[in-house]
Structure formats: structure tokens, C-alpha cells
Short mmCIF file of C-alpha atoms and ligand atoms in Angstrom, two decimals:
data_model
loop_
_atom_site.label_atom_id
_atom_site.label_comp_id
_atom_site.label_asym_id
_atom_site.label_seq_id
_atom_site.Cartn_x
_atom_site.Cartn_y
_atom_site.Cartn_z
CA MET Z 81 -12.29 -16.47 -11.54
CA THR Z 82 -10.73 -19.13 -9.25
CA LEU Z 83 -11.33 -22.73 -10.37
CA SER Z 84 -11.37 -25.15 -7.37
CA ASN Z 85 -8.53 -26.85 -8.37
CA ASP Z 86 -6.38 -23.63 -8.71
CA PRO Z 87 -3.99 -22.86 -5.76
CA ILE Z 88 -4.92 -20.95 -2.87
CA ASP Z 89 -2.89 -17.90 -3.78
CA LEU Z 90 -2.07 -15.71 -0.71
CA ARG Z 91 1.20 -14.28 -2.13
CA SER Z 92 -0.24 -10.97 -2.28
CA ASP Z 93 -3.62 -8.89 -2.60
CA THR Z 94 -2.36 -7.94 -6.20
CA VAL Z 95 -3.22 -11.36 -7.40
CA THR Z 96 -6.86 -10.76 -7.92
CA ARG Z 97 -8.44 -10.95 -11.41
CA PRO Z 98 -11.58 -8.37 -12.43
CA SER Z 99 -14.83 -10.08 -11.78
CA PRO Z 100 -17.32 -10.23 -14.46
CA ALA Z 101 -19.28 -7.47 -13.07
CA MET Z 102 -16.07 -5.03 -13.17
CA ARG Z 103 -15.13 -6.29 -16.50
CA ALA Z 104 -18.75 -5.33 -17.65
CA MET Z 105 -18.30 -2.03 -16.02
CA MET Z 106 -14.84 -1.40 -17.85
CA ALA Z 107 -16.26 -2.61 -21.11
CA ALA Z 108 -19.10 -0.01 -20.94
CA ALA Z 109 -17.31 2.77 -19.56
CA PRO Z 110 -17.70 5.94 -21.40
CA VAL Z 111 -13.96 7.24 -22.58
CA GLY Z 112 -12.09 10.03 -24.23
CA ASP Z 113 -8.34 11.34 -24.47
CA ASP Z 114 -7.70 12.15 -20.94
CA GLN Z 115 -4.68 14.22 -22.33
CA TYR Z 116 -7.23 16.31 -23.22
CA GLY Z 117 -9.11 16.01 -19.93
CA GLU Z 118 -11.67 14.41 -22.05
CA ASP Z 119 -12.23 10.92 -20.21
CA PRO Z 120 -15.47 11.05 -18.22
CA SER Z 121 -14.53 8.00 -16.24
CA VAL Z 122 -11.08 9.05 -15.39
CA ASN Z 123 -12.56 12.47 -14.33
CA ARG Z 124 -15.48 10.83 -12.45
CA LEU Z 125 -12.68 8.52 -10.75
CA GLN Z 126 -10.55 11.45 -9.68
CA ALA Z 127 -13.40 13.47 -8.48
CA ARG Z 128 -14.73 10.73 -6.35
CA ILE Z 129 -11.02 9.86 -4.61
CA ALA Z 130 -10.32 13.45 -4.24
CA ASP Z 131 -13.65 13.72 -2.52
CA LEU Z 132 -12.89 10.43 -0.57
CA LEU Z 133 -9.70 11.75 0.68
CA GLY Z 134 -11.20 15.22 1.53
CA LYS Z 135 -8.40 16.74 -1.01
CA GLU Z 136 -9.05 19.36 -3.75
CA ALA Z 137 -7.97 17.25 -6.64
CA ALA Z 138 -6.46 13.83 -7.59
CA LEU Z 139 -4.62 12.23 -10.38
CA PHE Z 140 -5.12 8.77 -11.88
CA VAL Z 141 -1.78 6.86 -12.43
CA PRO Z 142 -0.72 3.65 -13.61
CA SER Z 143 0.79 2.15 -10.44
CA GLY Z 144 1.41 3.00 -6.64
CA THR Z 145 5.09 3.14 -7.36
CA MET Z 146 4.46 6.01 -9.81
CA ALA Z 147 2.01 7.72 -7.20
CA ASN Z 148 4.98 7.29 -4.89
CA GLN Z 149 7.67 8.71 -7.44
CA ILE Z 150 5.48 11.49 -8.33
CA ALA Z 151 5.16 12.41 -4.66
CA VAL Z 152 9.01 12.37 -4.35
CA LYS Z 153 9.53 14.30 -7.39
CA VAL Z 154 7.18 16.83 -6.66
CA LEU Z 155 8.00 17.49 -2.87
CA THR Z 156 11.77 17.32 -3.22
CA ARG Z 157 14.96 18.44 -4.85
CA PRO Z 158 18.15 16.45 -5.41
CA GLY Z 159 20.29 15.99 -2.36
CA GLU Z 160 17.56 16.00 0.15
CA GLU Z 161 16.38 13.47 2.27
CA ILE Z 162 12.95 11.60 3.02
CA VAL Z 163 12.01 10.26 6.49
CA VAL Z 164 10.45 6.76 6.30
CA ALA Z 165 9.47 4.03 8.62
CA GLU Z 166 11.78 0.86 8.66
CA GLU Z 167 11.25 -1.15 5.36
CA ALA Z 168 9.28 1.37 3.56
CA HIS Z 169 7.90 0.47 0.32
CA MET Z 170 9.43 3.54 -1.32
CA MET Z 171 13.04 2.43 0.14
CA TRP Z 172 12.90 -1.42 -0.49
CA HIS Z 173 10.46 -2.20 -3.36
CA GLU Z 174 10.97 0.55 -5.96
CA ALA Z 175 14.23 -0.45 -7.51
CA GLY Z 176 15.94 2.49 -6.05
CA ALA Z 177 13.50 4.79 -8.08
CA ALA Z 178 13.74 7.79 -5.49
CA ALA Z 179 17.41 8.12 -5.94
CA ALA Z 180 17.39 7.30 -9.76
CA ASN Z 181 14.28 9.49 -10.30
CA SER Z 182 14.74 12.40 -7.65
CA GLY Z 183 18.26 12.21 -6.36
CA VAL Z 184 17.08 11.81 -2.83
CA GLN Z 185 17.99 9.54 -0.20
CA PHE Z 186 16.30 7.97 3.09
CA CYS Z 187 16.33 8.23 6.81
CA VAL Z 188 14.74 5.60 8.84
CA ALA Z 189 12.60 6.54 11.77
CA GLY Z 190 11.11 4.19 14.36
CA GLN Z 191 10.55 0.41 14.33
CA GLY Z 192 8.12 -1.91 12.56
CA GLY Z 193 6.60 0.57 10.56
CA ARG Z 194 5.71 2.92 13.04
CA PHE Z 195 7.45 5.92 14.38
CA SER Z 196 6.45 8.80 16.73
CA ALA Z 197 6.68 12.62 16.10
CA GLU Z 198 9.39 12.42 18.65
CA GLU Z 199 11.42 10.18 16.63
CA PHE Z 200 10.78 12.06 13.44
CA ARG Z 201 11.92 15.14 14.92
CA ALA Z 202 15.10 13.31 15.92
CA ALA Z 203 15.56 12.03 12.37
CA VAL Z 204 14.92 15.60 10.89
CA LYS Z 205 18.15 17.22 9.40
CA PRO Z 206 17.97 21.08 9.14
CA ARG Z 207 18.35 23.21 6.08
CA GLY Z 208 21.60 25.08 5.85
CA HIS Z 209 23.72 22.90 7.85
CA ILE Z 210 27.10 22.52 6.30
CA VAL Z 211 27.12 18.73 6.17
CA PHE Z 212 23.75 17.47 6.48
CA PRO Z 213 21.39 16.32 3.88
CA PRO Z 214 18.19 18.49 4.54
CA THR Z 215 15.13 16.83 5.28
CA ALA Z 216 12.54 17.77 2.56
CA LEU Z 217 9.62 15.20 3.18
CA VAL Z 218 8.20 12.59 5.67
CA ALA Z 219 6.35 9.73 4.19
CA VAL Z 220 3.96 7.57 6.22
CA GLU Z 221 2.84 4.00 5.08
CA ASN Z 222 -0.91 3.20 6.27
CA THR Z 223 -1.03 0.29 6.38
CA HIS Z 224 2.28 -0.65 6.58
CA ASN Z 225 3.03 -3.59 4.32
CA LEU Z 226 6.24 -5.04 5.86
CA GLY Z 227 5.20 -4.04 9.37
CA GLY Z 228 2.57 -6.80 8.76
CA GLY Z 229 -0.22 -4.67 7.59
CA ILE Z 230 -0.46 -2.53 10.76
CA VAL Z 231 -2.52 0.46 11.00
CA PHE Z 232 -0.41 3.52 11.61
CA PRO Z 233 -1.56 5.29 14.78
CA GLN Z 234 -3.50 8.34 13.55
CA ALA Z 235 -2.50 10.23 16.52
CA ASP Z 236 1.20 9.94 15.44
CA ALA Z 237 0.40 11.02 12.12
CA VAL Z 238 -1.21 14.15 13.23
CA ALA Z 239 1.73 14.90 15.12
CA ILE Z 240 4.21 14.09 12.84
CA CYS Z 241 2.67 16.03 9.99
CA ALA Z 242 2.15 19.32 12.24
CA ALA Z 243 5.87 18.97 13.47
CA ALA Z 244 6.75 18.60 9.69
CA ARG Z 245 4.76 21.57 8.64
CA GLU Z 246 6.19 23.71 11.54
CA ALA Z 247 9.84 22.87 10.22
CA GLY Z 248 8.96 23.38 6.44
CA ILE Z 249 8.74 19.82 5.75
CA ALA Z 250 6.24 18.18 3.23
CA SER Z 251 4.25 14.90 4.08
CA TYR Z 252 3.03 12.28 1.88
CA LEU Z 253 0.92 9.49 2.74
CA ASP Z 254 1.62 6.04 0.84
CA GLY Z 255 -2.08 4.72 1.25
CA ALA Z 256 -1.67 1.84 -1.09
CA ARG Z 257 -3.79 0.11 1.53
CA LEU Z 258 -5.42 2.96 2.93
CA PHE Z 259 -9.00 1.53 2.78
CA ASN Z 260 -7.89 -1.51 4.43
CA ALA Z 261 -6.74 0.88 7.20
CA SER Z 262 -9.97 2.69 7.09
CA VAL Z 263 -12.11 -0.31 7.57
CA ALA Z 264 -9.83 -2.05 10.32
CA SER Z 265 -9.73 1.48 12.36
CA GLY Z 266 -13.29 2.86 11.40
CA ARG Z 267 -11.67 6.14 10.44
CA LYS Z 268 -13.02 7.69 7.26
CA PRO Z 269 -10.07 7.85 4.50
CA ALA Z 270 -10.31 11.54 4.47
CA GLU Z 271 -9.57 11.70 8.25
CA LEU Z 272 -6.56 9.35 7.76
CA ALA Z 273 -5.47 11.53 4.69
CA ALA Z 274 -6.23 15.05 6.37
CA PRO Z 275 -2.75 15.68 7.67
CA PHE Z 276 -0.69 14.96 4.60
CA ASP Z 277 0.16 17.22 1.74
CA LEU Z 278 -0.18 14.51 -0.66
CA ALA Z 279 -1.84 10.78 -0.69
CA SER Z 280 -2.36 8.19 -2.68
CA VAL Z 281 -4.51 5.05 -2.68
CA ALA Z 282 -4.09 1.80 -4.87
CA LEU Z 283 -6.74 0.27 -6.78
CA SER Z 284 -4.95 -2.80 -7.75
CA LYS Z 285 -4.62 -4.04 -4.01
CA GLY Z 286 -7.31 -4.88 -1.82
CA LEU Z 287 -9.96 -3.06 -4.24
CA GLY Z 288 -9.41 -6.00 -6.72
CA CYS Z 289 -8.82 -3.65 -10.16
CA PRO Z 290 -6.27 -4.91 -12.67
CA VAL Z 291 -4.61 -1.39 -12.60
CA GLY Z 292 -4.16 1.73 -11.09
CA SER Z 293 -3.53 4.23 -8.26
CA VAL Z 294 -4.83 7.79 -7.26
CA LEU Z 295 -2.76 10.68 -6.00
CA ALA Z 296 -4.67 13.25 -4.28
CA GLY Z 297 -4.03 16.96 -2.78
CA ARG Z 298 -4.22 20.75 -3.38
CA LYS Z 299 -4.80 21.88 -6.84
CA ALA Z 300 -1.33 23.22 -7.07
CA LEU Z 301 0.40 20.46 -6.22
CA ILE Z 302 -1.94 17.89 -8.20
CA ALA Z 303 -0.89 20.32 -11.25
CA GLU Z 304 2.55 19.95 -10.94
CA ALA Z 305 1.85 15.87 -10.51
CA VAL Z 306 0.21 16.02 -13.95
CA THR Z 307 3.71 17.39 -15.44
CA ALA Z 308 5.73 14.80 -13.46
CA ARG Z 309 3.19 11.83 -14.41
CA ARG Z 310 3.91 13.09 -18.36
CA ARG Z 311 7.63 13.22 -17.58
CA PHE Z 312 7.63 9.64 -16.39
CA GLY Z 313 5.62 8.46 -19.11
CA GLY Z 314 2.50 7.79 -17.03
CA ALA Z 315 0.17 9.91 -19.08
CA MET Z 316 -2.37 7.77 -20.75
CA ARG Z 317 -5.34 8.10 -23.28
CA GLN Z 318 -8.35 6.40 -23.18
CA SER Z 319 -7.75 5.35 -19.53
CA GLY Z 320 -11.41 5.43 -18.57
CA ILE Z 321 -11.64 1.60 -19.46
CA LEU Z 322 -9.14 1.09 -16.10
CA ALA Z 323 -10.76 3.98 -14.20
CA ALA Z 324 -14.22 2.36 -14.51
CA ALA Z 325 -12.77 -0.68 -12.59
CA GLY Z 326 -11.86 1.68 -9.96
CA LEU Z 327 -15.38 3.25 -9.79
CA TYR Z 328 -17.11 0.00 -9.43
CA ALA Z 329 -14.53 -1.26 -6.72
CA LEU Z 330 -15.44 1.87 -4.75
CA ASP Z 331 -18.75 1.03 -4.65
CA HIS Z 332 -18.42 -2.71 -4.08
CA ASN Z 333 -15.13 -3.63 -2.87
CA ILE Z 334 -14.52 -1.23 0.20
CA GLY Z 335 -16.83 -2.88 2.87
CA ARG Z 336 -15.85 -6.38 2.22
CA LEU Z 337 -12.31 -5.78 3.36
CA ALA Z 338 -13.35 -6.49 6.63
CA ASP Z 339 -13.59 -10.12 5.51
CA ASP Z 340 -10.23 -10.38 4.26
CA HIS Z 341 -9.06 -8.99 7.75
CA ALA Z 342 -11.07 -11.63 9.57
CA ASN Z 343 -9.57 -14.42 7.21
CA ALA Z 344 -5.89 -12.97 7.76
CA ARG Z 345 -6.88 -13.15 11.76
CA LEU Z 346 -8.18 -16.87 11.12
CA ILE Z 347 -4.83 -17.95 9.70
CA ALA Z 348 -2.60 -16.00 12.09
CA GLU Z 349 -4.60 -17.44 14.98
CA ARG Z 350 -4.24 -20.74 13.52
CA ILE Z 351 -0.44 -20.78 13.61
CA ALA Z 352 0.33 -18.20 16.23
CA GLY Z 353 0.81 -20.64 18.99
CA ILE Z 354 2.81 -23.28 17.37
CA GLY Z 355 6.31 -23.68 18.69
CA GLY Z 356 8.76 -22.15 16.13
CA VAL Z 357 6.90 -19.61 14.79
CA VAL Z 358 7.20 -15.97 15.81
CA LEU Z 359 3.84 -14.11 15.26
CA ASP Z 360 2.64 -11.11 17.32
CA LEU Z 361 -0.94 -11.36 16.77
CA ALA Z 362 -1.33 -7.65 17.86
CA THR Z 363 0.54 -6.94 14.31
CA VAL Z 364 -2.38 -8.66 12.46
CA GLU Z 365 -4.73 -5.82 12.06
CA THR Z 366 -5.74 -6.07 8.48
CA ASN Z 367 -5.26 -8.23 5.48
CA ILE Z 368 -1.29 -9.40 6.04
CA VAL Z 369 0.26 -12.01 8.20
CA ILE Z 370 3.87 -11.75 8.50
CA PHE Z 371 5.57 -14.53 10.65
CA ARG Z 372 9.16 -15.51 11.47
CA LEU Z 373 10.47 -18.81 11.79
CA ALA Z 374 13.07 -19.83 14.73
CA PRO Z 375 16.40 -20.65 14.14
CA ASP Z 376 15.74 -24.09 14.80
CA MET Z 377 12.92 -24.52 12.30
CA PRO Z 378 12.91 -24.83 8.47
CA ASP Z 379 13.79 -21.77 6.58
CA ALA Z 380 11.07 -19.46 4.77
CA ALA Z 381 12.22 -21.02 1.41
CA ALA Z 382 11.64 -24.37 2.73
CA VAL Z 383 8.13 -23.67 4.26
CA VAL Z 384 7.21 -21.84 1.26
CA ALA Z 385 7.81 -24.74 -0.98
CA ALA Z 386 6.07 -27.30 1.26
CA ALA Z 387 3.20 -25.14 1.43
CA LYS Z 388 3.07 -24.74 -2.74
CA ALA Z 389 3.35 -28.55 -3.10
CA GLU Z 390 -0.14 -28.53 -1.20
CA GLY Z 391 -1.63 -26.07 -3.32
CA ILE Z 392 -1.13 -23.16 -0.76
CA LEU Z 393 0.92 -20.02 -2.52
CA ILE Z 394 2.61 -17.71 0.43
CA SER Z 395 5.70 -15.81 -0.17
CA ALA Z 396 9.50 -15.56 1.70
CA LEU Z 397 10.09 -11.82 2.65
CA GLY Z 398 13.50 -12.75 4.08
CA PRO Z 399 15.43 -16.02 4.84
CA ARG Z 400 13.44 -16.74 7.68
CA THR Z 401 10.24 -14.40 7.40
CA VAL Z 402 6.90 -15.59 5.48
CA ARG Z 403 4.05 -13.45 4.43
CA ALA Z 404 0.49 -14.29 3.57
CA VAL Z 405 -1.93 -11.84 2.24
CA THR Z 406 -5.72 -12.18 2.10
CA HIS Z 407 -7.87 -10.86 -0.68
CA LEU Z 408 -11.17 -11.08 -2.37
CA ASP Z 409 -10.37 -13.93 -4.33
CA VAL Z 410 -9.81 -16.22 -1.29
CA GLY Z 411 -12.57 -17.13 0.86
CA ARG Z 412 -13.15 -18.35 4.39
CA GLU Z 413 -12.87 -21.84 3.64
CA ALA Z 414 -9.88 -21.52 1.40
CA CYS Z 415 -8.06 -19.73 4.44
CA ARG Z 416 -9.34 -22.17 6.91
CA ARG Z 417 -7.39 -24.94 4.73
CA ALA Z 418 -4.46 -22.63 4.11
CA GLY Z 419 -4.06 -22.13 8.08
CA GLU Z 420 -4.41 -25.86 8.52
CA VAL Z 421 -1.88 -26.72 5.79
CA LEU Z 422 0.69 -24.15 7.17
CA ALA Z 423 -0.03 -25.38 10.64
CA ALA Z 424 0.74 -28.97 9.83
CA ILE Z 425 3.90 -28.05 7.82
CA ILE Z 426 5.44 -25.94 10.62
CA ALA Z 427 4.46 -28.34 13.38
CA ARG Z 428 6.47 -31.52 11.62
CA GLY Z 429 9.51 -28.81 11.78
C1 PLP F 587 2.27 -2.21 -3.51
C2 PLP F 587 2.43 -1.05 -2.85
C3 PLP F 587 3.05 0.23 -3.38
C4 PLP F 587 3.28 0.01 -5.11
O1 PLP F 587 2.28 -0.30 -5.74
P1 PLP F 587 2.55 -1.00 -7.52
O2 PLP F 587 0.95 -0.75 -7.88
O3 PLP F 587 2.66 -2.32 -7.15
O4 PLP F 587 3.62 -0.06 -8.05
C5 PLP F 587 3.33 1.23 -2.82
N1 PLP F 587 3.14 1.39 -1.41
C6 PLP F 587 2.89 0.19 -0.86
C7 PLP F 587 2.74 0.16 0.73
C8 PLP F 587 2.45 -0.96 -1.50
O5 PLP F 587 2.16 -2.12 -0.85
#
């Protein structure tokens, strides 16, 4: 619950708190020991997400990072390489987990979170070469967080995965914000996930749940993922209490993501024209606003501190890069106010 004197928290869409209705569903959830396959709420959530993503099976995991790390573990061997877009979450925000857990390295393709099939092919290193690390996996982030929440062009995803399959390379969709991509593009989650061997979605971002991600794919791959989850220590017991939040969110919190997108747009449009702000409105397709401060402006830390003093919480992603993320705990009025405050701070330079 947000009280009126609470700050307007736009640091991330992970800061949401479960609503009373979500909590009620969690409290009432039928549960069992999931390690015996006996948690009806987990089983229901997994079946629903598998269906939504058009995959044979799905697996509930504690976090998006674990979903990514299980995918990497299942689809690569040590010494191999993963092709990702610039600033991929997997490469920048998982504490080196892919190297630590699976012994793999990354190769970056394209710019700003996107890459084409041609750029993918150029990044691929063949198996059997005397010096190259063989490319085992290509991972696409949709939406792309550090790219400003952009929707990955579906035609590129289809072409990249087709090229990967032809080359014997696996494909993975990091869909922590796939429902945002779906709502923004008007494409069903199953269509967005279709080209990929494995796909994940987060429940703890825009959907407003306290915990959880779900990984989906063919039965045989999900069976391997079950083992990897156990190895990573992510196998849970009466996790139906958490899965119930996901079931609630699937029914109530997807369509409303359009409001978050409109609110991000409102903030972006308020500040985009101001001198010293570098912000391409074309990148504001969903619930994330990333802008850069020109060299003659205060730096990101100064803008974040000034905003905080006025009750607006945002993040400094880099020395001159600022991010604001909208979500279900900040309404239209709060976002209008955030836009006004940011505009005033930036205009005073
Ligand atoms: C947040 C995020 C993750 C990781 O999710 P956690 O639940 O925080 O571990 C993975 N990928 C992307 C694109 C994300 O934004």
C-alpha cells in the first residue's frame, strides 16, 4: 500500500507490494510439497504459463536470474559462448553468474538492445575451430531493460532463431518483461516465445508479485531444468503460496500494463524537449524511461539526489544515465508529478 506521503518510487518495477487481493489469494492457496510434484498451485501456475507461452512444460523458479542461469546451464557447456545484445541483463546484472556457474562467456551483437540475424551470424563462432570459443546459445531480452524497455522486433527474433537452429545453436528468451512486450506490440506471449527453445517470464516485475519467474520449453529441456534448479538450490516446498500470487497476477495485472506504458510516455514527453536531456522518444515503448544528461549538465547522481529531496525516487544507471520505471503502485497523477519535478530539476541545470 502506498501512503500519500510515501515517495513516488520509480527506481524499478520490482518495488511493488502485493495488493490485499493478491495477499488474500496467497493466504488461501492450496499447497503441497512441490518436490513431490504435489503443490496444486505451483502445478496450476506452471500449466498456465506453459499454455500462455505455447510451450510443452514450465517450471516455477525463485527469480529471473535463476531462470536465466538454469537456461544457460541447460543449453551450454563450459568454454562456450553466448551471443547477447548490448548491456544484456545476463551479462551485466547477474554478478558474473554465467561464468561462475556454467563457465561460459559472452559475445555482444548489435546496438541498444537489438540485433539482426545478419549481426547474429557475424557474431557466431563455429564449432571445431582451433581457437574460437564455439557459440552454443543466443539470448534475446524482450523487452530490453537497459535499451530503455524496447520491444525486440519479432521479425528479427524469428530470423535469428532460424539462423541459430540451422547452425545447431540453442536460443533463449529472457522475457522478464515479456508481458510488457506483448501488451505494447499487440502480439500474444506465445507468438513472442515461439521461435525460442526456452523462454522465461518474471512475476515480480510489472505483474506485481513478491517473488518468482517461470521458465518454459519442451518437456525434455524442462526435465533438465528441474535438475539444474535443484543444483542451484532453487527447489522449493509449499511454494504454492508464492505461485498463487502469480495466478492472481495473470488474471488481473496483465492488461493494465498499458497504463504503465502510458505513464512512462507521460514522463518521457515532459522531459524529452528540455535542453541537456538526451532522450529518444522512440525508445519509450513500454514502462521504462532511460535518458542521458549532456556533458554541461549535472551528473546522474546529482539529478537522482535532487529528485529524492522532492520525493521522487529514480536510478542512476551510469555517470550520466538516469532511469525511471513505472509500475502498478504509481498512478497517473504521481507520474505527472514526477515528470514536473524532473523537468524543473533538469531545467535549472
Ligand atoms: C530483472 C531482470 C532479470 C532478473 O530478475 P530477478 O528476479 O531480479 O533475478 C532478468 N532479466 C531481465 C531482463 C530483468 O530485467
